[in-house]
CSV table of C-alpha atoms (C1' of nucleotides) in Angstrom, one decimal:
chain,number,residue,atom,x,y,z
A,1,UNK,CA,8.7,49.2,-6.3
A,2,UNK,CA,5.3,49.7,-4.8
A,3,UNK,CA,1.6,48.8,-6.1
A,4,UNK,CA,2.2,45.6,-8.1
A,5,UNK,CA,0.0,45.0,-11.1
A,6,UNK,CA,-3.1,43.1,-10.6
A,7,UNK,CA,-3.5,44.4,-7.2
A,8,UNK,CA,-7.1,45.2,-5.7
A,9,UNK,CA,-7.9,45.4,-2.3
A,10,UNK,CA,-11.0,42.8,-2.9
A,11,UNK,CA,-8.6,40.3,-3.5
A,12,UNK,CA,-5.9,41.0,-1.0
A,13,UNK,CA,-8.6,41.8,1.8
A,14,UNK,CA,-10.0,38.1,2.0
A,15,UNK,CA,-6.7,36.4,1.3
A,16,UNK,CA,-5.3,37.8,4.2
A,17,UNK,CA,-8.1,36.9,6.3
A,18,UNK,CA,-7.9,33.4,4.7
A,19,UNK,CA,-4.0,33.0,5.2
A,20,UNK,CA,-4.4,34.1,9.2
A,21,UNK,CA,-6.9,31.5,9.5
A,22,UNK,CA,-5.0,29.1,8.2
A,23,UNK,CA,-1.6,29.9,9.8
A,24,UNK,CA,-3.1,30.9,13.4
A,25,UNK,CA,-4.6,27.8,13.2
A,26,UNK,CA,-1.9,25.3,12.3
A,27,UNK,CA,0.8,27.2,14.2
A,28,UNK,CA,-1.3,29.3,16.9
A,29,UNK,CA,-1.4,32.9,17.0
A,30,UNK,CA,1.8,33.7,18.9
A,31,UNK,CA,4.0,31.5,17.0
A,32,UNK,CA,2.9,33.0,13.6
A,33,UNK,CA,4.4,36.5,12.5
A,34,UNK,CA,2.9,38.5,10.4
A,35,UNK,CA,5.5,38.3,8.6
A,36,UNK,CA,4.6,34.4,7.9
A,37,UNK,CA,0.6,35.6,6.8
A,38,UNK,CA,2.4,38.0,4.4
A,39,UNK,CA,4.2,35.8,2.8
A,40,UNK,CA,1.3,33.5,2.5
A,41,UNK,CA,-0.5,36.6,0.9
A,42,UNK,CA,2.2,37.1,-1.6
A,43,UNK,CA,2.8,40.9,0.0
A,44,UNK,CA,5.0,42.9,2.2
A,45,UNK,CA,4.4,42.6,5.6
A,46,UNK,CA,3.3,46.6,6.0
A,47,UNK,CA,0.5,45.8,3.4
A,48,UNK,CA,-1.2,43.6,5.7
A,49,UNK,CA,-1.5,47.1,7.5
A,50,UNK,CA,-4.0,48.4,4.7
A,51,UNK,CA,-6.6,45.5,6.2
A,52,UNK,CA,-5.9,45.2,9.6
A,53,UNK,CA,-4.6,47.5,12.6
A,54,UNK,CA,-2.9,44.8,14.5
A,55,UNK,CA,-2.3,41.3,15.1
A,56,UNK,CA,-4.7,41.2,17.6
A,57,UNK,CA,-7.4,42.8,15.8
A,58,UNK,CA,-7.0,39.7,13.1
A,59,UNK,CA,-7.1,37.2,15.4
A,60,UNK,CA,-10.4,39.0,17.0
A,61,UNK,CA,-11.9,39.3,13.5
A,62,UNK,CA,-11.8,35.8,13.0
A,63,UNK,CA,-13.2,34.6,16.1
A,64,UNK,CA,-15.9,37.0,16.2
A,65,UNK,CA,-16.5,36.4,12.0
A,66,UNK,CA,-16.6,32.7,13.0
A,67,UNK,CA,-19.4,33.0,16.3
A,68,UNK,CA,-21.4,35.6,13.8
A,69,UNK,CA,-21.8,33.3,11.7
A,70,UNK,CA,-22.4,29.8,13.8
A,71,UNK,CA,-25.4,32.1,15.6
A,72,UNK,CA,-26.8,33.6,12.4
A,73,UNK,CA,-26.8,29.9,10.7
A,74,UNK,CA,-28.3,28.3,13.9
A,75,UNK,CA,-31.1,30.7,13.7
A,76,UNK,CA,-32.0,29.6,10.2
A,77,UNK,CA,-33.0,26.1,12.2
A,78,UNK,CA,-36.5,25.3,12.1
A,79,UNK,CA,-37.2,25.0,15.9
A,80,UNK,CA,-39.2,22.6,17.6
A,81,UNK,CA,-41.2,22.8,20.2
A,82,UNK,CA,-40.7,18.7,20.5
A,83,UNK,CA,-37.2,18.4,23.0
A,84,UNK,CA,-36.2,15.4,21.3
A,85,UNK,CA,-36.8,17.0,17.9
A,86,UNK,CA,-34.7,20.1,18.8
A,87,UNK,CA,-32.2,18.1,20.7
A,88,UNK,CA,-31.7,16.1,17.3
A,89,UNK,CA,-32.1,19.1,15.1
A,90,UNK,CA,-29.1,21.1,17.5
A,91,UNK,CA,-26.7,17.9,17.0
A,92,UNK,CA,-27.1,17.8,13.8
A,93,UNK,CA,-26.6,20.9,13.0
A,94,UNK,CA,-23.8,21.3,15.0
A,95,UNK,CA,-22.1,18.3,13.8
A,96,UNK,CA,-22.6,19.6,9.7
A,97,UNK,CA,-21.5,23.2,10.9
A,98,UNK,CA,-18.2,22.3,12.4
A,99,UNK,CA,-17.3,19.6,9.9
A,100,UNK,CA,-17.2,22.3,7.4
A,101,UNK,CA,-14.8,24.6,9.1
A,102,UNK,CA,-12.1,22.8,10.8
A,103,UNK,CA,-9.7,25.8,11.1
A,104,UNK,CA,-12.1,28.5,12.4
A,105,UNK,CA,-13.4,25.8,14.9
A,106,UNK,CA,-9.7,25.1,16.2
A,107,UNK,CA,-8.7,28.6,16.3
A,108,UNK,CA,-11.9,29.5,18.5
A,109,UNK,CA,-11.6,26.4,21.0
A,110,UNK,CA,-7.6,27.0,21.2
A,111,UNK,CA,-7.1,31.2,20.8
A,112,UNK,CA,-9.0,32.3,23.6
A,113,UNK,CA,-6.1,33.0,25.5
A,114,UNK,CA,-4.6,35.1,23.4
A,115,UNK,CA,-7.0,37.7,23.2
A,116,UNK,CA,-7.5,40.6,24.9
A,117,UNK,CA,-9.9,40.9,27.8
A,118,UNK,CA,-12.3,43.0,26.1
A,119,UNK,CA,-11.9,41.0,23.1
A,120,UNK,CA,-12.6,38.0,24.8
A,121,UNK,CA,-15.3,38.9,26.7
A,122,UNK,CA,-17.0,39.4,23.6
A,123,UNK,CA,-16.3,35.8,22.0
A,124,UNK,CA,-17.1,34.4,24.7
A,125,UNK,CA,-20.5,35.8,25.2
A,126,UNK,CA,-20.9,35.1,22.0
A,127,UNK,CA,-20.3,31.3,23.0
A,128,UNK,CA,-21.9,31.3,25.7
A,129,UNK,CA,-25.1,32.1,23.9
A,130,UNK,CA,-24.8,29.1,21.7
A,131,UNK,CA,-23.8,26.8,24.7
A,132,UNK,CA,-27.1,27.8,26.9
A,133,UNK,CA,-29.5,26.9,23.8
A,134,UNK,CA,-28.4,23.0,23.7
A,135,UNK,CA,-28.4,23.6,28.1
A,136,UNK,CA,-32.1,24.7,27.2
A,137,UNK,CA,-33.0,22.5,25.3
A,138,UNK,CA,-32.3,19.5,27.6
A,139,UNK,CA,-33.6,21.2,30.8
A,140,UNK,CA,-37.6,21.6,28.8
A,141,UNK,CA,-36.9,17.7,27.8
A,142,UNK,CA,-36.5,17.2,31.5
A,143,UNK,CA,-39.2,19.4,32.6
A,144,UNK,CA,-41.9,17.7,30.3
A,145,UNK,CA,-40.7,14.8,30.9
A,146,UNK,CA,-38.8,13.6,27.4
A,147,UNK,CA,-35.5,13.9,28.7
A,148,UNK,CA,-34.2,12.0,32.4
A,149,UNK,CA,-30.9,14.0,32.9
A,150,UNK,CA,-30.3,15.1,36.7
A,151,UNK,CA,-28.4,18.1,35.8
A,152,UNK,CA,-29.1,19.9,32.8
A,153,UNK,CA,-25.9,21.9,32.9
A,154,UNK,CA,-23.6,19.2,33.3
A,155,UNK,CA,-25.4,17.0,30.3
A,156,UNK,CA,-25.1,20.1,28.0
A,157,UNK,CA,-21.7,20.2,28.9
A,158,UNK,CA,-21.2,17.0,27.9
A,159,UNK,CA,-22.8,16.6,24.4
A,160,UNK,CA,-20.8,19.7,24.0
A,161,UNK,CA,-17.6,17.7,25.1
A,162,UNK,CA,-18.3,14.9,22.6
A,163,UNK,CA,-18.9,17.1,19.7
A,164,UNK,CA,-15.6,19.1,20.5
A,165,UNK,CA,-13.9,16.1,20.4
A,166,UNK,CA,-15.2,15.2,17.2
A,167,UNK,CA,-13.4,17.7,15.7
A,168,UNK,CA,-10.1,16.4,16.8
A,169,UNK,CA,-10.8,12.9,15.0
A,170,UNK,CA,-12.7,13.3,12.1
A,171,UNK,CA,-10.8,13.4,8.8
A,172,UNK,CA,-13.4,14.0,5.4
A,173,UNK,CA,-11.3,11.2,4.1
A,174,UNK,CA,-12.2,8.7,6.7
A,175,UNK,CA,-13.7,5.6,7.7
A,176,UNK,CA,-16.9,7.4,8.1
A,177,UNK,CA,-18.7,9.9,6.6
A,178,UNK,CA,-21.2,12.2,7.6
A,179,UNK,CA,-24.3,10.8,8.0
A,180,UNK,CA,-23.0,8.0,9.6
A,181,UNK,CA,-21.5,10.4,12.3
A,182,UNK,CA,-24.7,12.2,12.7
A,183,UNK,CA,-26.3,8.3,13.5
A,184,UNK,CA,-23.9,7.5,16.1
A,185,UNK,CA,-23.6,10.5,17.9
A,186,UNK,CA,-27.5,11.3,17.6
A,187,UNK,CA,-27.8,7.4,18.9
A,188,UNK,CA,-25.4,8.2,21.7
A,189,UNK,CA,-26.8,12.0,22.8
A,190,UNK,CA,-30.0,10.3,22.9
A,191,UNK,CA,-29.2,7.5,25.4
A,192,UNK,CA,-27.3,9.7,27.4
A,193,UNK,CA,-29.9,12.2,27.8
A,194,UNK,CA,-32.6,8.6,28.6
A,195,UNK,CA,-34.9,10.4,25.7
A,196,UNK,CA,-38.3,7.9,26.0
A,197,UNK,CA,-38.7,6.0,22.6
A,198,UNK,CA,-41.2,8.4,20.9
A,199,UNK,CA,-39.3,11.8,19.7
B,1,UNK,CA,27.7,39.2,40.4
B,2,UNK,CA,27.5,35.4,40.8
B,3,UNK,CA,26.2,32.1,42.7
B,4,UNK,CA,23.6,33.6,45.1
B,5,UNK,CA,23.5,32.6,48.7
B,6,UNK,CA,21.2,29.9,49.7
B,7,UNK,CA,20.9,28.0,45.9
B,8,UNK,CA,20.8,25.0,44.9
B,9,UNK,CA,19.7,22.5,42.4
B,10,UNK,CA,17.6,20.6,44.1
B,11,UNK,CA,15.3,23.6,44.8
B,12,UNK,CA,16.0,25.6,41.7
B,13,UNK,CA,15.4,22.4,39.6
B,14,UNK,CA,11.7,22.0,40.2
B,15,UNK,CA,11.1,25.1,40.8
B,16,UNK,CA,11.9,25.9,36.6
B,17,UNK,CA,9.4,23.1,35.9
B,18,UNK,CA,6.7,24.3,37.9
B,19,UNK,CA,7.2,27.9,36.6
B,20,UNK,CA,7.0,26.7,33.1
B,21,UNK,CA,4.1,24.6,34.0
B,22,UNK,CA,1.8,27.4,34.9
B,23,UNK,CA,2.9,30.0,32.7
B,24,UNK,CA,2.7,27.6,29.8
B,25,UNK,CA,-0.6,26.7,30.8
B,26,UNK,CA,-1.6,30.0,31.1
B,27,UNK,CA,0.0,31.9,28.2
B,28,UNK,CA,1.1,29.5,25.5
B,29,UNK,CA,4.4,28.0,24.8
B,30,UNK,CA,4.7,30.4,21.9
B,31,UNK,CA,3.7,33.5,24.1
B,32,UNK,CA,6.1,32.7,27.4
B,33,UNK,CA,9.8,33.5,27.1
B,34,UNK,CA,12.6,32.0,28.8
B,35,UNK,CA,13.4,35.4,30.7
B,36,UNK,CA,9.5,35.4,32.1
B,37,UNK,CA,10.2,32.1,33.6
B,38,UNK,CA,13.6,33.0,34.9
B,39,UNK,CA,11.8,35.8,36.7
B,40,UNK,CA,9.4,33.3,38.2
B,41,UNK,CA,11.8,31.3,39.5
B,42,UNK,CA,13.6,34.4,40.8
B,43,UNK,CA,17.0,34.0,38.5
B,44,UNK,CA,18.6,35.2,35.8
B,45,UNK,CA,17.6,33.5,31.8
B,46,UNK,CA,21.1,32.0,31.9
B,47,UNK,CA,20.6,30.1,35.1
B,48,UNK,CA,17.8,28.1,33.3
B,49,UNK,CA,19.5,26.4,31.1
B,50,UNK,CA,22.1,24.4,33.9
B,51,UNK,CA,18.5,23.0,34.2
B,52,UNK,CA,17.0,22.2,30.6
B,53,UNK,CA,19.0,22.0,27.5
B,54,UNK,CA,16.7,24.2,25.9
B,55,UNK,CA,12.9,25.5,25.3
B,56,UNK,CA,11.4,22.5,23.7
B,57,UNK,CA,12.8,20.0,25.5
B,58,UNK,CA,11.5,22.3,28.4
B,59,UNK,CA,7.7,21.7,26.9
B,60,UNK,CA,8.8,18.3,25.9
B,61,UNK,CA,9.7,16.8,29.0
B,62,UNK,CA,6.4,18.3,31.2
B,63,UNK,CA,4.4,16.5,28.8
B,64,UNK,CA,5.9,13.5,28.6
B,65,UNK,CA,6.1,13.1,32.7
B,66,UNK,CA,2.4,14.1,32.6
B,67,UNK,CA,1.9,11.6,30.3
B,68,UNK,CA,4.2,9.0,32.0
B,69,UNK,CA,2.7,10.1,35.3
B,70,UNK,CA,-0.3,9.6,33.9
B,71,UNK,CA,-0.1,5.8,32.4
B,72,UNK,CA,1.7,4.8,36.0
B,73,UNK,CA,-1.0,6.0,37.9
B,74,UNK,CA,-3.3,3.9,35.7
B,75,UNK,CA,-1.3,0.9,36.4
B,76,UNK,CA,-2.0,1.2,39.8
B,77,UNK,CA,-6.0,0.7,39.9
B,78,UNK,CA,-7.8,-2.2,40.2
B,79,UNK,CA,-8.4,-4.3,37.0
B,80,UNK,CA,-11.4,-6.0,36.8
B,81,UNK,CA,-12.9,-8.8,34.3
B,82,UNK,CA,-16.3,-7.2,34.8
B,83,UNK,CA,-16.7,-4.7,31.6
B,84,UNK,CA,-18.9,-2.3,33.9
B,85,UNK,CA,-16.7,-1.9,36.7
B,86,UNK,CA,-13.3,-1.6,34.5
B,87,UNK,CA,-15.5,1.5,32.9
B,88,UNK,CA,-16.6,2.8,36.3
B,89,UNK,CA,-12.5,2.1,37.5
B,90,UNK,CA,-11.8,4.4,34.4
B,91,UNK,CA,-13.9,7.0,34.6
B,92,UNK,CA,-13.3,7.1,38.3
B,93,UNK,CA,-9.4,7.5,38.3
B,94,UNK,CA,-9.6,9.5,34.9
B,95,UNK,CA,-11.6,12.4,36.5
B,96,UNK,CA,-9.4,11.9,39.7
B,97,UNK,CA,-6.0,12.4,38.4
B,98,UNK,CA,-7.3,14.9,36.1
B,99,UNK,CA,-8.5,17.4,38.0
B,100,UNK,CA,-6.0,17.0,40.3
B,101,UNK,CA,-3.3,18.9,37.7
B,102,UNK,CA,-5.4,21.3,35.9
B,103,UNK,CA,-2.2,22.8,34.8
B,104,UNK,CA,-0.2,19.8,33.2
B,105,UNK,CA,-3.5,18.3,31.5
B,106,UNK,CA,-4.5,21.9,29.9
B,107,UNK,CA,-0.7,22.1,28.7
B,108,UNK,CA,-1.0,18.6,27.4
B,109,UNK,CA,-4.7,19.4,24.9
B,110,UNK,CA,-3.1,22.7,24.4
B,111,UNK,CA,0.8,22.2,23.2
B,112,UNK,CA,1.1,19.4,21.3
B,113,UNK,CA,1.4,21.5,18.2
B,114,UNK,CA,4.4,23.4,19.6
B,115,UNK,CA,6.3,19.9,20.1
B,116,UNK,CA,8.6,18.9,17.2
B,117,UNK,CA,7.5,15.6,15.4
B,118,UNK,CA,9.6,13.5,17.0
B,119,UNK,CA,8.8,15.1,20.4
B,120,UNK,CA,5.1,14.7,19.0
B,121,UNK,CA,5.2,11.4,18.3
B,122,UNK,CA,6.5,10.2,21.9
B,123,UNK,CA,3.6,12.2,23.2
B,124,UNK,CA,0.8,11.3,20.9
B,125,UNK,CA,1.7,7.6,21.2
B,126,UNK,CA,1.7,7.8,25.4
B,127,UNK,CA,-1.9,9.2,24.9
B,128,UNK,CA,-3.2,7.1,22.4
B,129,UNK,CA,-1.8,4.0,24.8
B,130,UNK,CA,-3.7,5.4,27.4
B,131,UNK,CA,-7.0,6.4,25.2
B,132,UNK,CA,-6.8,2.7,23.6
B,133,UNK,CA,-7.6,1.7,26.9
B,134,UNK,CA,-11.2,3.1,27.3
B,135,UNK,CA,-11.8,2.0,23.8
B,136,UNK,CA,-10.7,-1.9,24.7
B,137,UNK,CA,-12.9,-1.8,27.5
B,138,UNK,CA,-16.0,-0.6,25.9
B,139,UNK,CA,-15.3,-3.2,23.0
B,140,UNK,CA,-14.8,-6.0,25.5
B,141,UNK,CA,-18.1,-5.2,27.1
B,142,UNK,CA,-19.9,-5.1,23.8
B,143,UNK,CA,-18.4,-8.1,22.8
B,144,UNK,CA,-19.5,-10.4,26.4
B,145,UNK,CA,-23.0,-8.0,25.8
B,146,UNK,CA,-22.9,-6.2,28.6
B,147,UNK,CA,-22.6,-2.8,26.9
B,148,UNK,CA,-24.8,-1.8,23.3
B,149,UNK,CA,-22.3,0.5,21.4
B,150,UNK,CA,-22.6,0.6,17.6
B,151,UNK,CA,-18.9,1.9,17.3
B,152,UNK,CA,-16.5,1.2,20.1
B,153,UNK,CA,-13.9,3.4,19.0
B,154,UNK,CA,-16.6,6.8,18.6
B,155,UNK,CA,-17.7,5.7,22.0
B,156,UNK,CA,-14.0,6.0,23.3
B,157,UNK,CA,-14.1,9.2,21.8
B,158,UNK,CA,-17.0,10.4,23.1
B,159,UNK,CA,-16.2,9.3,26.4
B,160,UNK,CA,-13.0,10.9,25.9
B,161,UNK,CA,-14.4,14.3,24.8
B,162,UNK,CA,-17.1,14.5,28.1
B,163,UNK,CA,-14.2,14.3,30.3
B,164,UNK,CA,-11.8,16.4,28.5
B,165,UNK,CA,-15.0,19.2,28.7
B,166,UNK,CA,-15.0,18.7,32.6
B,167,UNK,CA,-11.2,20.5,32.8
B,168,UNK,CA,-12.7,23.4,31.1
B,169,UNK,CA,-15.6,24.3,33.4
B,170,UNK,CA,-14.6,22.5,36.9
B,171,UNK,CA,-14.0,24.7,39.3
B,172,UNK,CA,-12.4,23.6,43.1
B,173,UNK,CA,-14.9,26.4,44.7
B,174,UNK,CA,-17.6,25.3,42.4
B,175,UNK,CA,-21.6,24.1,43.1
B,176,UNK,CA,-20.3,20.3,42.4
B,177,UNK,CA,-17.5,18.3,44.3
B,178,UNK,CA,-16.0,15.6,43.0
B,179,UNK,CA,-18.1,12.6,44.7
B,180,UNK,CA,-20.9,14.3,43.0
B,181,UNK,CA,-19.2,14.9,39.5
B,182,UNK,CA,-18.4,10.7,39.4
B,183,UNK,CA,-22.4,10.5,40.1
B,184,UNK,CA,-23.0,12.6,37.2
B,185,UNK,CA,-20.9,11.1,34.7
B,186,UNK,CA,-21.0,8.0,35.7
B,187,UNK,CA,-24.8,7.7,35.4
B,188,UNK,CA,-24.4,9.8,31.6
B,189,UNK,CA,-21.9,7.2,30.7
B,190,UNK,CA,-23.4,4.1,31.5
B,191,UNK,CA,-26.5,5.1,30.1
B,192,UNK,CA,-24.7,5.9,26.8
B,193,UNK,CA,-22.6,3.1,26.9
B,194,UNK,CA,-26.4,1.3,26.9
B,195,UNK,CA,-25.3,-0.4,30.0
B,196,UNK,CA,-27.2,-3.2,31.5
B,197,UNK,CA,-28.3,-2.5,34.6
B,198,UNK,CA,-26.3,-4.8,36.6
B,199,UNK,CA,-22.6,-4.4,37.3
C,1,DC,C1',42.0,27.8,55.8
C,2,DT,C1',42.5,26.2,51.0
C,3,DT,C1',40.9,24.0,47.2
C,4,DT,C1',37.4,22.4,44.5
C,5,DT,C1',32.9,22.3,42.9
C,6,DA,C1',28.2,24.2,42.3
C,7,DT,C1',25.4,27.8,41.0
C,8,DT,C1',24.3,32.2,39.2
C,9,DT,C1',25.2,36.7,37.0
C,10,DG,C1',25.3,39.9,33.3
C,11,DA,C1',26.5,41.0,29.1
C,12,DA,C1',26.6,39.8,24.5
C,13,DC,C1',25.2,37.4,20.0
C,14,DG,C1',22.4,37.2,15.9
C,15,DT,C1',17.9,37.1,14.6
C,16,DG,C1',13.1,38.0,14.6
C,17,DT,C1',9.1,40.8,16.3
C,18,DG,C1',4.9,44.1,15.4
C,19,DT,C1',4.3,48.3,13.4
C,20,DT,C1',5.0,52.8,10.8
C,21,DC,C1',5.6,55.5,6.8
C,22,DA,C1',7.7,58.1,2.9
C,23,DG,C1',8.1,56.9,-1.6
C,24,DT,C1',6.6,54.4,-5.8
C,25,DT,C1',3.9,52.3,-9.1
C,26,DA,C1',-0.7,50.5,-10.9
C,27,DA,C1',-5.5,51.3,-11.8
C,28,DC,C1',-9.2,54.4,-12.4
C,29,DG,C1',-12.0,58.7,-13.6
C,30,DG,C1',-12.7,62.6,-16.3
D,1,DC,C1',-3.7,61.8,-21.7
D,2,DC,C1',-3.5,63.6,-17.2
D,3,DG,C1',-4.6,63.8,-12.3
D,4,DT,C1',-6.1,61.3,-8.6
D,5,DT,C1',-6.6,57.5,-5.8
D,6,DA,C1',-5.6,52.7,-4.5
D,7,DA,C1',-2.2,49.4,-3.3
D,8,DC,C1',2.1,48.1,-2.2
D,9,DT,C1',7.3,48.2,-1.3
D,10,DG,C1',11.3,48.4,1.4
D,11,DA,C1',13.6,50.4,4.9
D,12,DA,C1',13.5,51.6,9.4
D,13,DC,C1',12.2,51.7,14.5
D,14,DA,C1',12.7,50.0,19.2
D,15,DC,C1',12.4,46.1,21.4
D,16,DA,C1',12.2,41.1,22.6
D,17,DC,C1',13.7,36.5,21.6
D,18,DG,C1',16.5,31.9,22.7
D,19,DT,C1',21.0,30.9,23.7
D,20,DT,C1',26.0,31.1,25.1
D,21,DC,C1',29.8,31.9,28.2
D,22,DA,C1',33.5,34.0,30.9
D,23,DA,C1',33.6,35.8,35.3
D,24,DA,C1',32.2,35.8,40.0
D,25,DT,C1',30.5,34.2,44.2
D,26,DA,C1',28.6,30.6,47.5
D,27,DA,C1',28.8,26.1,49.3
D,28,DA,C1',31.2,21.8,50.1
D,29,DA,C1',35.3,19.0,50.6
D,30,DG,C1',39.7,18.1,52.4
DNA sequence: CTTTTATTTGAACGTGTGTTCAGTTAACGG
DNA sequence: CCGTTAACTGAACACACGTTCAAATAAAAG
């Protein structure tokens, strides 16, 4: 047998991307064979071969797909020059983009490891960059006097820390839905941050 | 070949566990194999398993001592009545222990997927015995209005997730000590919290 | 010194791994 | 309808995996 009917590479392409997604993320990416994505596909394992070069490769794809696309979105935010109005605009945002892609978000906080050196250099520049906008953000609310944080770094790290966690609880079927999570946490960030009453 | 000179159990024994520790922590479960261990503990694959029964309960049983380890230690601090100090005592001995086995706690955020689900369960309920803690506390201090939380249990969370962060950046050698780091989130948290400034 | 016990080796088992590729069939273009 | 290209199969490669166990040696006990 060989080319099964039906068979386009514009399907196949973004299923397999789908099923390693899915797989890596529920499983993790050493404990998942190719193998296991084919199957998932509905193809031969040497197919996956027409779409990727190697394992690694995939997993890179995805993680780098998945920081491409959290920058480009974040750039479509209107910016403010107001700290408190960026600091709310950056936790919202943040909060909506996450909620909407569990698996890519798990796969990029827990598949570092597995990648390359190269390959995670690149990811986590790529992090990086989106990490130091909320740190900037805070440091100009300190600086003119909005914000009262004593170390910038370490508050950034936190609002990143409660937002990661986030992921780990929420459940779209939940006690709580959105906007009600972007309330509490906005209520919270502010606080910690001691942003004056005005915004 | 056989018994080599100088070996015994009650070397060989701990030193498997601590091999497993830190190449599981630094690898993945999925990625280490039994034979990379043995070679860290400077033995044969065979030898290992006079120690554990098998992988998983390998993985298995360093979580669950972190875990127990974890819940004694906590039995061991000061309770106090006072909502504000109880959260300080928290915060103080979570960051504490914490950073004091990088290793086990990474293994701990990082593994539980790789745990069957009974060997899940165990571990998740330890954790959530321990997490329920935090959350009791905040409520209590809500409740006797020393603390202004809208949702205890997404402040638990929260609190949860800014401490979690803290493994991933905390560095021994680093710009901030430990004295200083308590400062730091100590000050973030009791200004989310909305903590009367008493205590 | 002899016997018993503790500890490890080293080979083997069956299975699964990522990856390659010649061969085969489906879809497409002329 | 034919030739070309796209897509996939299925087998194979060399290697690694977790685990078992008889045989062998070291340490401990008598």
């Amino acid at each position: 047998m060989a080319r099964t009917s039906g068979s386009t590479a514009s399907e196949t392409g973004p299923k397999v991307a789908q099923a390693a997604l899915r797989l890596f993320a529920q499983y993790g990416y050493a404990a998942v064979s190719m193998r296991q994505i084919a199957q998932d596909v509905g193809v031969q394992a040497g197919a996956l071969y027409n779409y990727v070069p190697d394992k690694q490769t995939l997993l890179f794809g995805l993680l780098r797909d998945h920081m491409t696309d959290l920058l480009a979105a974040r750039k479509l935010c209107i910016q403010s020059d107001d700290p408190g109005q960026a600091l709310l605009t950056f936790v919202t945002f943040h909060i909506d983009f996450h909620l909407a892609r569990p698996e890519a978000v798990f796969l990029s906080y827990m598949e570092l490891r597995n990648l390359t050196a190269e390959n995670f250099a690149v990811i986590e520049g790529l992090r990086k960059s989106y990490e130091r906008e909320l740190e900037a953000i805070i440091a100009a609310g300190c600086d003119q006097g909005y914000f009262d944080v004593r170390d910038a770094k370490i508050a950034a790290f936190a609002v990143i820390g409660m937002l990661k966690e986030l992921q780990t609880w929420y459940r779209a079927e939940g006690r709580l839905d959105a906007k009600e999570i972007h309330a509490l946490y906005w209520e919270m960030i502010a606080k910690m941050v001691g942003m004056a009453r005005s915004a």
